[in-house]
Amino acid sequence: MIDPRIDGGMGGRDYYDENNGWTYLWQVQHDIPGLMQLMGGKQKFEDRLDQLFREDLGRSKYSFWSRFPDATGLVGQYSMGNEPSFFIPYLYNYTSAPWKTQKRIRFLLDVWFKDNIFGIPGDEDGGGMSAFVVFSSMGFYPITPGIPVYAIGSPVFSKVTIALENGKKFTMIAHHCSVVNKYIQSARLNGKELKQPWLTHQELMNNGLLELEMGPKPNKGWGVME
């Protein structure tokens, strides 16, 4: 029987690459509903995500890292220090708990990307890690390569303006945003109520204005899609 925490040879390269089965379980960005169905539905998909962040190593850190030296910045079996994991916290947006994306993203940014001696938690390969931080700090992230849609998370900044190459601007305003007020209470896109936890690239490029009302407790109904 395969142990998804440790099997796969040195660096997991016999089965995966640099990370273990817990990480590569989620590498189906092109068909997230299909993956959800294979796991037994939306609730079991969410439960498996929860387990990812609390699953223990099952051995000493020394033993684990001797096999997976790239799996740094660990939260349970989630590895913040390597590119294959970056999109995973945003998968809660496909469940009945988008607020967990907001919670996880702010936790990960706060724990692993402090402006202190710890620096960054892993290998800054080609700018991928910095891109995660920049996108997530602005409040959104592209989950699936090639699909021009951004999942909404929890912005660190109260206001962000992006000068676009077409001469237009995209603006994100997070009202009452703070360390405590990290949960989205409601959202508007170009003045209209936004109920879904994502926006398109076209909306971003077309003088988009995303406004988020932030609060200290999760609005567990916002962003939930049938």
CSV table of C-alpha atoms in Angstrom, one decimal, residues 13-144:
chain,number,residue,atom,x,y,z
A,13,ARG,CA,10.7,11.5,-8.2
A,14,ASP,CA,9.6,7.9,-8.8
A,15,TYR,CA,6.0,8.9,-8.6
A,16,TYR,CA,5.8,12.7,-8.4
A,17,ASP,CA,8.4,15.4,-8.2
A,18,GLU,CA,9.8,17.2,-5.2
A,19,ASN,CA,6.5,16.8,-3.2
A,20,ASN,CA,4.4,13.9,-2.0
A,21,GLY,CA,1.1,12.4,-2.8
A,22,TRP,CA,-0.8,14.8,-0.5
A,23,THR,CA,0.3,17.7,-2.8
A,24,TYR,CA,-0.2,16.0,-6.2
A,25,LEU,CA,-3.6,14.8,-5.2
A,26,TRP,CA,-4.9,18.2,-6.1
A,27,GLN,CA,-3.2,18.7,-9.5
A,28,VAL,CA,-6.4,18.5,-11.5
A,29,GLN,CA,-7.0,22.3,-12.0
A,30,HIS,CA,-8.4,21.6,-15.4
A,31,ASP,CA,-11.3,19.6,-14.0
A,32,ILE,CA,-11.9,20.5,-10.3
A,33,PRO,CA,-15.6,19.3,-10.5
A,34,GLY,CA,-14.4,16.0,-11.8
A,35,LEU,CA,-11.9,15.6,-9.0
A,36,MET,CA,-14.6,16.6,-6.5
A,37,GLN,CA,-16.8,13.8,-7.9
A,38,LEU,CA,-14.1,11.2,-7.6
A,39,MET,CA,-13.7,12.2,-3.9
A,40,GLY,CA,-17.4,11.6,-3.3
A,41,GLY,CA,-18.8,15.1,-3.6
A,42,LYS,CA,-18.3,18.7,-2.4
A,43,GLN,CA,-18.3,17.9,1.3
A,44,LYS,CA,-15.8,15.1,1.1
A,45,PHE,CA,-13.6,17.3,-1.1
A,46,GLU,CA,-13.7,20.0,1.6
A,47,ASP,CA,-13.0,17.5,4.3
A,48,ARG,CA,-10.0,16.2,2.4
A,49,LEU,CA,-8.7,19.8,2.1
A,50,ASP,CA,-9.1,20.3,5.9
A,51,GLN,CA,-7.2,17.1,6.5
A,52,LEU,CA,-4.3,18.2,4.2
A,53,PHE,CA,-3.6,21.1,6.6
A,54,ARG,CA,-3.7,19.0,9.7
A,55,GLU,CA,-2.3,15.6,8.6
A,56,ASP,CA,0.9,14.9,10.6
A,57,LEU,CA,4.2,13.8,9.1
A,58,GLY,CA,4.0,10.3,10.7
A,59,ARG,CA,7.7,10.4,11.5
A,60,SER,CA,10.4,12.9,12.6
A,61,LYS,CA,11.0,16.0,10.6
A,62,TYR,CA,14.6,14.8,10.0
A,63,SER,CA,13.2,11.6,8.4
A,64,PHE,CA,10.6,13.4,6.3
A,65,TRP,CA,13.0,16.1,5.0
A,66,SER,CA,15.6,13.5,4.2
A,67,ARG,CA,13.1,12.2,1.6
A,68,PHE,CA,11.4,15.5,0.7
A,69,PRO,CA,13.9,18.3,1.1
A,70,ASP,CA,11.8,20.6,-1.0
A,71,ALA,CA,8.7,20.2,1.1
A,72,THR,CA,9.3,23.3,3.4
A,73,GLY,CA,6.9,25.8,5.0
A,74,LEU,CA,4.8,22.9,6.2
A,75,VAL,CA,1.3,23.3,7.6
A,76,GLY,CA,0.2,19.7,8.1
A,77,GLN,CA,1.1,18.1,4.8
A,78,TYR,CA,0.6,21.4,2.9
A,79,SER,CA,4.0,22.7,1.7
A,80,MET,CA,4.1,26.5,1.3
A,81,GLY,CA,7.7,26.4,0.2
A,82,ASN,CA,7.2,24.8,-3.3
A,83,GLU,CA,5.2,25.8,-6.4
A,84,PRO,CA,2.9,22.7,-6.8
A,85,SER,CA,1.1,23.8,-3.6
A,86,PHE,CA,0.4,27.5,-4.3
A,87,PHE,CA,-3.1,27.1,-5.7
A,88,ILE,CA,-4.4,24.6,-3.2
A,89,PRO,CA,-5.8,27.0,-0.5
A,90,TYR,CA,-8.0,28.6,-3.1
A,91,LEU,CA,-9.8,25.3,-3.8
A,92,TYR,CA,-12.1,26.0,-0.9
A,93,ASN,CA,-13.8,28.5,-3.3
A,94,TYR,CA,-15.3,25.5,-5.0
A,95,THR,CA,-16.7,24.1,-1.8
A,96,SER,CA,-19.4,25.4,0.5
A,97,ALA,CA,-16.8,27.2,2.6
A,98,PRO,CA,-15.0,29.9,0.6
A,99,TRP,CA,-14.3,31.6,3.9
A,100,LYS,CA,-11.7,28.9,4.6
A,101,THR,CA,-9.7,30.2,1.6
A,102,GLN,CA,-9.7,33.6,3.2
A,103,LYS,CA,-8.6,32.1,6.5
A,104,ARG,CA,-5.9,29.9,5.1
A,105,ILE,CA,-4.4,32.6,2.8
A,106,ARG,CA,-4.1,35.2,5.5
A,107,PHE,CA,-2.6,32.6,7.9
A,108,LEU,CA,0.0,31.4,5.3
A,109,LEU,CA,1.0,35.0,4.4
A,110,ASP,CA,1.3,35.9,8.1
A,111,VAL,CA,3.3,32.9,9.1
A,112,TRP,CA,5.6,32.3,6.2
A,113,PHE,CA,6.3,35.7,4.6
A,114,LYS,CA,7.2,37.9,7.5
A,115,ASP,CA,9.5,40.9,7.0
A,116,ASN,CA,12.2,39.4,9.2
A,117,ILE,CA,15.1,37.0,9.3
A,118,PHE,CA,13.0,34.0,8.1
A,119,GLY,CA,12.5,35.6,4.7
A,120,ILE,CA,10.6,33.2,2.4
A,121,PRO,CA,9.8,29.5,3.2
A,122,GLY,CA,11.4,27.8,0.2
A,123,ASP,CA,12.7,27.9,-3.3
A,124,GLU,CA,11.9,31.1,-5.2
A,125,ASP,CA,11.9,29.3,-8.6
A,126,GLY,CA,11.4,31.8,-11.5
A,127,GLY,CA,9.3,34.2,-9.3
A,128,GLY,CA,6.5,31.8,-8.6
A,129,MET,CA,6.6,32.3,-4.8
A,130,SER,CA,6.8,36.1,-5.1
A,131,ALA,CA,3.9,36.0,-7.6
A,132,PHE,CA,1.8,34.0,-5.0
A,133,VAL,CA,2.5,36.6,-2.4
A,134,VAL,CA,1.8,39.6,-4.7
A,135,PHE,CA,-1.4,38.1,-6.1
A,136,SER,CA,-2.6,36.9,-2.7
A,137,SER,CA,-1.8,40.2,-1.0
A,138,MET,CA,-4.0,41.9,-3.6
A,139,GLY,CA,-6.8,39.5,-2.9
A,140,PHE,CA,-7.0,37.1,-5.8
A,141,TYR,CA,-5.0,34.3,-7.6
A,142,PRO,CA,-5.2,32.4,-10.9
A,143,ILE,CA,-5.9,28.8,-10.1
A,144,THR,CA,-5.8,27.1,-13.5
